[in-house]
Amino acid sequence: MLKRGKNAISFILSAALIVSGFSISSGRVKAEGEEGYGLSNPRVTYDYVETISFGKYWQEDTNDTNWVDEEDDKQPITWRILKKYDDGTALVLSDKVLDEKLYHNAKHNLNDDNVDHSCTWETSTIREWLNNTFLNEAFTEEEQKLIVKEKLVNSNNVEYGTEGGNDTEDFVFLLSLDDITNEEYGFDEDYYCKDESRVTTKTGYAYWAGDDWWLRSPGSNSSEAACVSYDGRVILSDREVYLKGVGVRPAMRVNISNLEINNKIKNLKFSVWDTIKFGKDEEGKDIIWRVLNVSGDKALILSNGMVVGTSYNKEYGDITWKDSLVRSWLNNDFYESSFNNEEKAAIISTLIHTNNNPIHTTSLGGEDTEDNVFLLSLEDVINPLYGFPDIYDVDSNTRKVYNWKGESRNWWLRSPGNVQFDVAYVDSNGSASWFGDDAENALGIRPALYIDLSLGGWEKGDTFNSDDIHEQEEISNDPTPTPVQSPTPDSIHTTEPDITPTPAGKSDNSSSTPSTVPMEVVSPTVSPTVTPTVSPSPAVTKDKVTTFNIKNKATVKTSSKIKIKDKDKIKKITLNGKTIKIKKNKTSITIKLKSYKKKLKKKGKWNTLKVTDKKGNVKTIKFKTK
């Protein structure tokens, strides 16, 4: 779950289908269809980040040259308020990347190529630029009087121990590693979380800035600096200070007493869906579905859990939704075995349009199809009206799904990946991957369909809150369908399907085209296509080879080192549910607890260390610190 700061304001929005945008209200908006069937559209809660407009800088093209430079007019800068103070000041961060600069340009002091790029924040050229050039270009003399010189603590790199240097006093600065994981400022405490609160865009003037933006903290050595990636993850190393193409988001402490405060930026906090019971699984249990949209008698529903883990397609090669193995399986085996005649009559045959990949548009979505059951698309899982965030590459509980063992999994979408033989999916953290995965890999399946509520066959269930994601049930406790001849993956992934209404007969693959539209209710027919087979989730065997240098339920010092060995090679380590960045495929790894103070629980509380090896074996131990 994304955690927000004290200054963030939460509002409840009803995700009703409104062409002009969101219906914003301080209360709950009654959803269409509620009176007749007691079902509502998803209820979405947002955190609204307060902003101010202060200073001006070159940002967008104002002189119609199709290029942005110093010949354009400066435009007001929007700043996000991270924290307010009792003295009327606030810590603020620029909403967008405003410029592109080297963190440190050592060559301006030396004449040869043998340049020592070592620096700290105190000695960096970006600090000099921010507190001189940027300060004078962006703010008038009167505005500069409102900016407070801030005392900055320049801590060492938390993972590598690289020295942060002397503390400084600055008018304008970059955020630190401590700042960017500070929940009080509205950020997630996990460096590796794809945190929506850390995601931003760049101005036209910052055109040459790439995907990352600088932090002031050092990297793995004194010639590197930490930064934030395009998807909100924090990069602790491997960004050299002389690297071009890294963006700048200035921060400062400013007196906001006489400035107008706005609430223009919002981040999705959690969503609540109504559910229905419709159909039965292999064990005769009710299949639970989330209601993504209800309009009159029609409802779009998505399975609340994954029904099975299977390949998108059996063989390696170019593939579209129309010719996929999983489409055939959903509309034959799954359809026939999960629904009785009354339920089948209520399922609406739907024209499905699948757009091209939104980034690599040459990866085609293929021909339109007519389906009873389908998978969601990339467009669907970034549709706030369905209860999802409007960004692909951010982690979100709203898109997470868990298997019967309580493990979050990846799940297939129907959209193409970045190349024609890859397919988009949602990963185990709830991030939608447009890049995709190999179609022959086994990921989770979450069917979606339209039903006519007036024809019955369904029963209203409980509401489902994305904050309570761990209570989610998988539809099938232990699916064991016939295996296909495809590589066995390390894990079965599951993601949430996405569907958008679209006019019947539309076959253009442009990205603006919605995904699906209900057709006339017809008697479903099953064509004699090849019946697909699906792969079972790979068995997780008991781990007998992972060893630790401490005993389970031991009490250790916070300065201790935990040594982990596994002859099958270590794939993943988590501490209290937070992933620890490691060099993969190592048989021995040492964890320095002092480097993970933020992940540790308070002294006397149990910490959980979980190790997964390349074969999928999992070993967990608990320990306390003193």
XYZ file of C-alpha atoms in Angstrom:
626
model
C 0.000 0.000 0.000
C 1.254 3.488 -0.762
C 1.587 5.503 2.396
C 1.101 9.248 2.402
C 2.286 12.158 4.464
C 0.351 14.209 6.990
C -0.170 17.017 4.503
C -1.955 14.732 2.043
C -5.731 14.979 1.947
C -7.839 11.903 1.216
C -11.045 12.101 -0.744
C -13.430 9.337 -1.780
C -14.208 9.249 -5.475
C -16.793 7.164 -7.206
C -15.365 5.587 -10.322
C -18.542 6.145 -12.313
C -18.278 6.145 -16.095
C -18.190 9.862 -16.811
C -16.829 10.941 -20.179
C -15.421 14.216 -18.893
C -13.345 12.624 -16.139
C -13.695 11.908 -12.437
C -16.681 12.688 -10.282
C -15.090 14.288 -7.238
C -16.977 14.456 -4.001
C -16.353 14.590 -0.298
C -18.782 11.716 0.113
C -19.818 8.550 -1.675
C -21.385 8.948 -5.096
C -24.261 6.608 -5.824
C -23.345 4.346 -8.712
C -25.549 3.648 -11.676
C -27.387 0.368 -11.304
C -27.278 0.460 -7.518
C -31.034 0.659 -7.008
C -31.872 -2.328 -9.174
C -29.164 -4.774 -8.173
C -27.382 -3.308 -5.161
C -24.085 -3.192 -7.084
C -21.850 -0.143 -7.384
C -18.901 0.877 -9.479
C -15.508 0.836 -7.716
C -15.012 3.407 -4.968
C -11.550 4.948 -5.209
C -9.780 6.860 -2.450
C -7.066 9.305 -3.476
C -4.425 11.199 -1.571
C -4.280 14.764 -2.818
C -0.854 16.371 -2.573
C -0.833 20.088 -1.837
C 1.087 22.326 -4.233
C 2.188 25.923 -4.595
C 3.201 28.018 -7.587
C 6.445 29.862 -6.872
C 9.160 31.256 -9.146
C 9.485 30.879 -12.915
C 11.713 28.823 -15.193
C 11.869 27.797 -18.835
C 9.527 24.854 -19.282
C 7.478 24.672 -22.492
C 7.467 26.188 -25.991
C 5.956 29.682 -25.869
C 7.195 31.140 -29.181
C 5.917 28.451 -31.578
C 9.338 27.164 -32.632
C 8.597 23.550 -31.630
C 11.639 23.732 -29.410
C 12.195 24.968 -25.859
C 15.183 27.122 -24.957
C 16.068 30.411 -23.253
C 14.282 32.314 -26.036
C 10.961 31.077 -24.638
C 9.143 32.781 -21.776
C 9.684 31.484 -18.275
C 6.598 29.868 -16.754
C 5.440 29.439 -13.127
C 7.003 26.490 -11.293
C 4.700 24.073 -9.460
C 6.079 22.652 -6.198
C 4.797 19.707 -4.161
C 4.528 20.389 -0.435
C 6.268 17.553 1.405
C 5.981 18.943 4.931
C 4.635 22.064 6.637
C 6.323 23.603 9.671
C 4.849 25.640 12.523
C 6.815 28.735 11.491
C 4.862 29.060 8.235
C 7.517 27.443 6.073
C 7.314 24.214 4.085
C 9.668 21.713 2.501
C 8.835 21.612 -1.210
C 9.961 19.596 -4.239
C 9.501 20.627 -7.875
C 6.579 18.752 -9.389
C 8.498 18.039 -12.598
C 12.086 17.540 -13.665
C 13.106 21.100 -14.564
C 16.554 20.627 -16.089
C 19.326 18.183 -16.968
C 22.756 18.537 -15.348
C 25.838 16.536 -14.454
C 26.012 15.863 -10.735
C 29.671 16.817 -10.808
C 31.710 18.230 -13.668
C 35.316 17.835 -12.546
C 36.771 18.742 -15.938
C 36.127 22.420 -15.502
C 38.963 22.440 -12.947
C 41.419 20.141 -14.760
C 43.071 20.242 -18.173
C 43.812 16.554 -18.717
C 41.650 13.482 -19.229
C 42.808 11.728 -16.061
C 40.057 13.310 -14.033
C 39.196 12.334 -10.487
C 35.397 12.494 -10.345
C 35.206 11.842 -6.613
C 32.962 14.293 -4.806
C 30.394 14.732 -2.067
C 27.269 16.866 -2.096
C 29.321 19.650 -0.497
C 31.894 19.722 -3.320
C 29.594 18.893 -6.257
C 29.065 21.290 -9.145
C 25.312 20.639 -9.130
C 25.112 22.139 -5.635
C 26.938 25.220 -6.884
C 24.606 25.483 -9.887
C 21.435 25.151 -7.792
C 22.468 27.793 -5.262
C 23.684 30.294 -7.827
C 22.536 29.921 -11.426
C 19.176 28.257 -10.786
C 18.403 30.389 -7.725
C 18.926 33.601 -9.682
C 17.230 32.429 -12.881
C 14.111 31.054 -11.177
C 13.401 33.611 -8.441
C 13.223 37.377 -8.138
C 15.001 39.169 -5.296
C 11.708 39.388 -3.391
C 11.024 35.679 -3.881
C 14.529 34.785 -2.731
C 13.782 36.478 0.592
C 11.103 33.812 1.212
C 13.554 30.934 0.742
C 15.082 29.676 3.994
C 18.668 28.442 4.172
C 18.273 24.833 5.283
C 20.709 22.811 7.389
C 21.233 19.527 5.560
C 22.480 16.261 7.020
C 24.446 14.387 4.372
C 24.312 10.769 5.498
C 26.319 7.870 4.120
C 24.858 5.512 1.527
C 22.711 3.092 3.539
C 23.732 -0.011 1.589
C 27.339 0.633 0.592
C 28.455 2.927 3.408
C 29.904 5.531 1.019
C 30.564 8.736 2.945
C 28.057 11.514 2.406
C 30.528 14.224 3.412
C 30.097 17.251 5.619
C 26.703 18.657 6.510
C 25.829 21.803 4.559
C 23.525 24.824 4.571
C 21.743 25.478 1.289
C 18.928 27.537 -0.162
C 18.241 25.022 -2.946
C 19.182 21.349 -2.803
C 18.365 17.809 -3.891
C 16.498 15.314 -1.731
C 18.495 12.603 0.047
C 17.987 8.847 0.358
C 16.463 9.468 3.784
C 14.068 12.056 2.336
C 12.883 9.948 -0.584
C 11.909 7.060 1.733
C 10.333 9.267 4.411
C 6.692 8.306 4.919
C 6.034 11.683 6.544
C 6.811 13.256 3.158
C 4.406 10.883 1.411
C 6.942 8.373 0.046
C 7.123 4.606 0.473
C 9.847 3.491 2.875
C 11.037 0.747 0.513
C 13.762 1.822 -1.933
C 12.739 -0.826 -4.441
C 9.019 -0.107 -4.453
C 7.697 1.395 -7.693
C 6.201 4.255 -5.714
C 3.666 6.446 -7.511
C 4.588 9.328 -5.189
C 8.116 9.326 -6.648
C 6.970 9.171 -10.273
C 7.137 12.398 -12.252
C 7.422 13.853 -15.757
C 9.868 16.302 -17.296
C 9.341 19.687 -18.890
C 10.072 20.388 -22.532
C 13.130 22.386 -21.470
C 14.460 19.270 -19.718
C 14.140 17.333 -22.976
C 17.617 15.815 -22.697
C 16.945 14.469 -19.216
C 16.468 10.714 -19.365
C 14.397 8.503 -17.111
C 16.186 9.217 -13.813
C 16.548 12.228 -11.511
C 19.347 12.946 -9.045
C 19.389 12.626 -5.270
C 22.190 14.280 -3.305
C 23.272 11.084 -1.496
C 26.346 9.157 -2.720
C 26.179 5.880 -4.636
C 28.316 2.793 -4.127
C 31.481 4.926 -4.326
C 32.453 8.600 -4.249
C 32.150 8.912 -8.036
C 28.490 7.889 -8.019
C 25.289 9.480 -6.747
C 21.917 7.945 -5.950
C 18.886 8.754 -8.072
C 15.223 7.867 -8.667
C 14.127 5.860 -11.705
C 11.195 6.658 -13.989
C 9.024 4.059 -12.229
C 9.590 5.400 -8.708
C 12.311 2.975 -7.608
C 15.385 4.348 -5.857
C 18.726 3.522 -7.483
C 21.446 3.227 -4.846
C 24.422 2.771 -7.176
C 25.762 2.682 -10.760
C 24.975 6.308 -11.672
C 28.306 8.066 -12.228
C 28.355 11.741 -11.276
C 29.630 12.688 -14.764
C 26.675 10.941 -16.433
C 24.688 13.060 -18.873
C 20.931 12.797 -19.199
C 19.942 12.694 -15.515
C 17.227 15.115 -14.446
C 17.095 17.722 -11.683
C 14.155 18.189 -9.279
C 15.150 21.028 -6.954
C 13.926 21.111 -3.356
C 13.929 23.917 -0.790
C 12.309 25.285 2.338
C 10.160 28.313 1.641
C 7.792 30.590 3.546
C 4.314 29.777 2.216
C 2.309 32.014 4.575
C 1.148 34.287 1.767
C 1.128 31.768 -1.073
C -1.985 30.109 -2.478
C -2.120 26.358 -1.817
C -3.707 24.033 -4.363
C -4.587 20.321 -4.408
C -3.744 19.429 -7.982
C -1.789 16.189 -7.637
C -3.411 12.937 -6.641
C -2.201 9.414 -6.008
C -4.487 6.412 -5.718
C -4.551 5.151 -2.139
C -6.966 2.209 -2.227
C -10.082 0.951 -3.991
C -13.208 -0.897 -2.883
C -15.132 -3.187 -5.219
C -18.446 -4.960 -4.902
C -18.212 -8.674 -5.678
C -20.565 -11.312 -6.995
C -20.592 -15.109 -6.908
C -20.964 -16.511 -10.404
C -20.032 -19.987 -11.615
C -18.168 -22.811 -9.850
C -14.550 -23.932 -9.809
C -13.323 -27.530 -10.160
C -14.060 -28.222 -6.491
C -17.592 -26.867 -6.710
C -16.755 -23.635 -4.875
C -18.230 -20.294 -5.894
C -16.059 -18.194 -8.202
C -15.760 -14.673 -6.789
C -15.696 -11.745 -9.234
C -14.950 -8.047 -8.739
C -17.438 -5.675 -10.311
C -15.334 -3.290 -12.423
C -18.290 -1.488 -13.955
C -22.066 -1.698 -13.769
C -24.357 0.183 -16.141
C -28.038 -0.670 -16.168
C -28.371 -4.442 -16.565
C -24.787 -4.958 -17.750
C -21.754 -5.526 -15.555
C -18.087 -5.995 -16.358
C -16.528 -8.443 -13.896
C -13.002 -9.719 -13.206
C -12.097 -12.819 -11.223
C -10.953 -11.775 -7.773
C -8.229 -14.422 -7.797
C -6.248 -16.377 -10.353
C -8.058 -19.433 -11.680
C -4.975 -21.224 -12.955
C -1.369 -20.721 -14.028
C -0.731 -21.341 -17.727
C 1.151 -20.273 -20.825
C -0.346 -17.534 -22.981
C 0.599 -19.643 -25.970
C 2.089 -23.107 -26.368
C 4.895 -22.398 -28.818
C 7.554 -19.702 -29.150
C 6.850 -17.161 -31.894
C 4.731 -14.181 -32.865
C 1.297 -14.235 -31.265
C -1.819 -12.104 -30.850
C -4.839 -12.498 -28.584
C -6.931 -13.898 -31.459
C -4.698 -16.944 -31.986
C -3.576 -17.495 -28.408
C -3.884 -20.768 -26.540
C -5.292 -19.027 -23.479
C -8.153 -17.439 -25.449
C -9.184 -20.861 -26.750
C -8.978 -22.358 -23.256
C -11.041 -19.581 -21.659
C -13.818 -19.802 -24.250
C -13.935 -23.610 -24.319
C -12.678 -25.531 -21.285
C -13.132 -22.792 -18.697
C -16.461 -21.589 -20.090
C -17.938 -25.094 -20.335
C -16.725 -26.350 -16.954
C -17.399 -23.234 -14.859
C -20.945 -22.207 -15.832
C -24.320 -23.956 -16.010
C -26.916 -23.204 -18.686
C -28.546 -20.390 -16.699
C -25.180 -18.722 -16.134
C -24.130 -19.155 -19.764
C -27.328 -17.421 -20.848
C -26.368 -14.411 -18.722
C -22.874 -14.085 -20.235
C -22.785 -11.452 -22.973
C -20.829 -12.230 -26.120
C -18.483 -9.259 -26.465
C -16.549 -7.698 -29.326
C -12.964 -7.449 -28.110
C -10.552 -4.907 -29.552
C -6.897 -5.210 -28.551
C -4.721 -2.149 -29.113
C -1.131 -2.220 -30.289
C 1.575 -1.937 -27.650
C 1.388 1.670 -26.352
C 5.173 2.187 -26.486
C 6.324 -0.078 -29.318
C 3.376 0.439 -31.654
C 4.754 -2.014 -34.226
C 3.859 -4.819 -31.804
C 0.306 -5.394 -32.986
C -2.813 -6.204 -31.022
C -4.227 -8.237 -33.905
C -7.732 -8.677 -35.263
C -10.873 -8.024 -33.249
C -12.491 -11.077 -31.675
C -15.880 -12.034 -30.303
C -15.532 -13.702 -26.914
C -17.582 -14.845 -23.968
C -14.528 -14.742 -21.691
C -11.368 -12.693 -22.140
C -8.372 -11.138 -20.387
C -8.042 -7.482 -19.511
C -5.806 -5.199 -21.573
C -3.104 -2.706 -20.612
C -5.637 0.083 -21.040
C -7.999 -1.580 -18.588
C -5.485 -1.922 -15.750
C -4.653 1.796 -15.876
C -8.325 2.810 -15.864
C -9.228 4.571 -12.572
C -12.901 3.959 -13.342
C -12.174 0.276 -12.761
C -10.361 1.028 -9.507
C -6.771 1.022 -10.830
C -4.057 3.740 -10.883
C -3.623 5.539 -14.213
C 0.084 4.654 -14.534
C 1.585 1.397 -15.800
C 4.889 1.221 -13.966
C 3.904 1.680 -10.340
C 3.298 -0.934 -7.666
C -0.316 -1.074 -6.533
C -2.309 -3.388 -4.289
C -5.312 -2.730 -6.535
C -3.670 -4.883 -9.217
C -2.161 -7.557 -6.962
C -3.389 -11.125 -6.870
C -2.453 -13.971 -4.529
C -2.420 -17.724 -5.012
C -3.719 -20.292 -2.542
C -0.402 -20.229 -0.673
C -0.724 -16.503 -0.003
C 2.018 -15.607 -2.491
C 1.556 -12.656 -4.836
C 1.860 -13.699 -8.475
C 2.157 -12.297 -11.998
C -0.869 -12.548 -14.290
C -1.414 -12.252 -18.028
C -3.064 -9.421 -19.910
C -4.140 -9.852 -23.524
C -2.120 -6.885 -24.890
C 1.085 -7.456 -26.881
C 4.458 -6.802 -25.249
C 7.287 -4.753 -26.715
C 7.823 -7.400 -29.414
C 5.284 -9.647 -31.092
C 6.278 -12.824 -29.221
C 5.959 -11.160 -25.792
C 2.721 -10.424 -23.939
C 1.921 -7.740 -21.359
C 1.257 -8.771 -17.773
C 0.875 -7.464 -14.216
C 3.741 -8.398 -11.913
C 3.589 -9.660 -8.343
C 3.882 -6.110 -6.970
C 0.908 -4.877 -8.981
C 2.920 -3.048 -11.647
C 1.636 -3.345 -15.225
C 4.438 -4.335 -17.592
C 3.997 -3.119 -21.169
C 7.413 -4.667 -21.908
C 5.922 -8.117 -21.438
C 7.045 -11.697 -20.889
C 7.602 -14.668 -23.202
C 4.211 -16.029 -24.246
C 5.199 -19.638 -23.507
C 5.912 -18.892 -19.846
C 3.285 -19.850 -17.275
C 1.601 -16.889 -15.562
C -1.673 -16.539 -13.713
C -5.026 -16.232 -15.445
C -7.775 -13.852 -14.278
C -10.798 -14.159 -16.591
C -13.073 -11.212 -17.301
C -16.520 -11.106 -18.878
C -19.732 -9.116 -19.275
C -22.975 -10.430 -17.803
C -26.623 -9.438 -18.082
C -27.643 -9.013 -14.441
C -31.344 -9.260 -15.279
C -30.983 -12.914 -16.327
C -29.906 -14.076 -12.878
C -27.524 -16.886 -12.045
C -25.410 -14.669 -9.778
C -25.387 -13.776 -6.093
C -24.069 -10.618 -4.473
C -20.932 -11.140 -2.368
C -18.959 -9.068 0.120
C -17.095 -5.894 -0.752
C -13.371 -6.211 -1.417
C -10.836 -3.587 -0.303
C -7.384 -3.453 -1.913
C -5.965 -2.653 1.532
C -7.087 -6.141 2.568
C -5.370 -7.802 -0.377
C -3.977 -10.674 1.703
C -7.532 -11.837 2.408
C -8.070 -12.445 -1.294
C -8.960 -16.018 -2.173
C -7.720 -17.870 -5.199
C -10.540 -19.411 -7.167
C -8.939 -22.814 -7.438
C -7.060 -24.079 -4.402
C -4.584 -26.179 -6.340
C -5.166 -26.184 -10.078
C -3.596 -29.133 -11.848
C -4.595 -28.877 -15.504
C -2.907 -30.858 -18.234
C 0.623 -29.486 -18.721
C 1.757 -27.936 -21.984
C 5.158 -28.397 -23.554
C 6.657 -25.124 -22.379
C 9.517 -24.086 -20.128
C 8.765 -24.348 -16.425
C 9.096 -20.846 -14.949
C 10.539 -20.049 -11.555
C 7.122 -18.887 -10.464
C 3.579 -18.541 -11.675
C 2.615 -14.901 -12.133
C -0.786 -13.350 -11.972
C -2.139 -9.975 -13.007
C -5.476 -8.242 -13.418
C -7.135 -8.071 -16.826
C -8.255 -4.707 -18.265
C -11.220 -4.036 -20.525
C -12.537 -0.885 -22.107
C -15.823 -0.525 -24.048
C -15.383 0.020 -27.810
C -17.753 0.411 -30.763
C -18.643 -2.836 -32.505
C -16.932 -3.412 -35.802
C -14.024 -1.103 -35.045
C -10.813 -2.764 -36.199
C -8.322 0.106 -36.127
C -5.422 -0.664 -33.805
C -4.842 2.926 -32.720
C -4.138 3.392 -29.051
C -7.125 5.685 -28.637
C -9.542 2.871 -29.374
C -11.252 1.390 -26.316
C -10.909 -2.308 -25.692
C -14.302 -3.994 -25.545
C -18.007 -3.410 -25.984
C -20.994 -5.569 -25.058
C -22.875 -6.913 -28.071
C -26.401 -8.228 -28.242
C -26.973 -11.092 -25.823
C -26.611 -14.227 -27.900
C -26.703 -17.920 -27.239
C -23.050 -18.807 -26.766
C -21.591 -21.278 -29.202
C -18.342 -23.126 -28.780
C -16.340 -23.546 -31.961
C -14.418 -26.781 -32.465
C -11.052 -25.105 -32.035
C -8.099 -26.934 -30.583
C -8.626 -27.297 -26.857
C -5.664 -25.765 -25.012
C -3.850 -27.385 -22.176
C -2.360 -25.488 -19.283
C 0.620 -25.791 -17.010
C 0.290 -26.363 -13.300
C 2.044 -24.093 -10.867
C 5.579 -25.414 -10.339
C 5.897 -27.356 -7.127
C 7.890 -25.732 -4.364
C 10.024 -28.366 -2.734
C 11.199 -28.321 0.838
C 14.526 -26.526 1.147
C 17.225 -28.531 2.878
C 20.274 -26.604 1.722
C 19.769 -22.960 2.760
C 21.866 -22.216 5.841
C 22.300 -19.196 8.116
C 25.010 -18.289 10.605
C 22.309 -17.530 13.204
C 19.675 -19.822 14.644
C 15.959 -19.396 14.083
C 14.389 -17.117 16.742
C 17.808 -15.831 17.806
C 18.444 -12.399 19.337
C 21.287 -10.511 17.658
C 22.894 -7.073 17.717
C 21.887 -4.499 15.108
C 25.544 -4.454 14.068
C 25.476 -8.184 13.268
C 26.040 -9.754 9.879
C 23.834 -12.615 8.707
C 25.568 -14.997 6.327
C 23.342 -16.999 3.984
C 24.462 -19.961 1.888
C 22.518 -22.008 -0.645
C 24.105 -24.376 -3.169
C 21.132 -23.900 -5.526
C 22.021 -20.174 -5.829
C 20.089 -17.394 -4.125
C 17.396 -15.695 -6.188
C 15.642 -13.359 -3.748
C 15.880 -12.168 -0.137
C 13.203 -10.240 1.746
C 13.414 -8.691 5.208
C 10.012 -8.071 6.802
C 8.397 -8.265 3.378
C 10.764 -5.742 1.796
C 13.037 -6.943 -0.984
C 16.776 -6.628 -0.373
C 18.810 -5.824 -3.463
C 21.330 -8.605 -4.096
C 23.610 -9.861 -6.807
C 21.658 -12.812 -8.152
C 22.951 -16.331 -8.736
C 25.323 -16.171 -5.776
C 25.659 -19.177 -3.486
C 26.721 -17.039 -0.526
C 25.497 -13.601 0.563
C 26.180 -11.582 3.719
C 23.531 -9.183 5.036
C 24.760 -6.266 7.161
C 21.835 -5.414 9.434
C 23.042 -1.854 10.044
C 22.529 -1.187 6.332
C 18.836 -2.046 6.660
C 17.838 -0.144 9.791
C 14.666 1.133 8.141
C 13.573 -2.398 7.307
C 14.196 -3.728 10.825
C 11.437 -3.763 13.408
C 11.850 -2.214 16.837
C 14.100 -3.969 19.311
C 12.361 -6.961 20.877
C 10.031 -7.446 17.886
C 10.323 -10.414 15.539
C 11.944 -9.795 12.149
C 11.287 -12.210 9.281
C 14.068 -13.065 6.821
C 12.915 -15.025 3.770
C 15.284 -16.557 1.195
C 14.202 -18.011 -2.160
C 16.623 -20.018 -4.276
C 16.675 -20.561 -8.041
C 14.633 -23.763 -7.738
C 11.842 -21.986 -5.894
C 12.691 -23.401 -2.467
C 11.929 -20.977 0.351
C 13.580 -20.802 3.770
C 12.348 -18.427 6.477
C 13.842 -17.569 9.866
C 12.844 -15.096 12.556
C 15.120 -13.032 14.783
C 15.034 -10.112 17.201
C 17.532 -7.293 17.649
C 18.846 -5.909 20.910
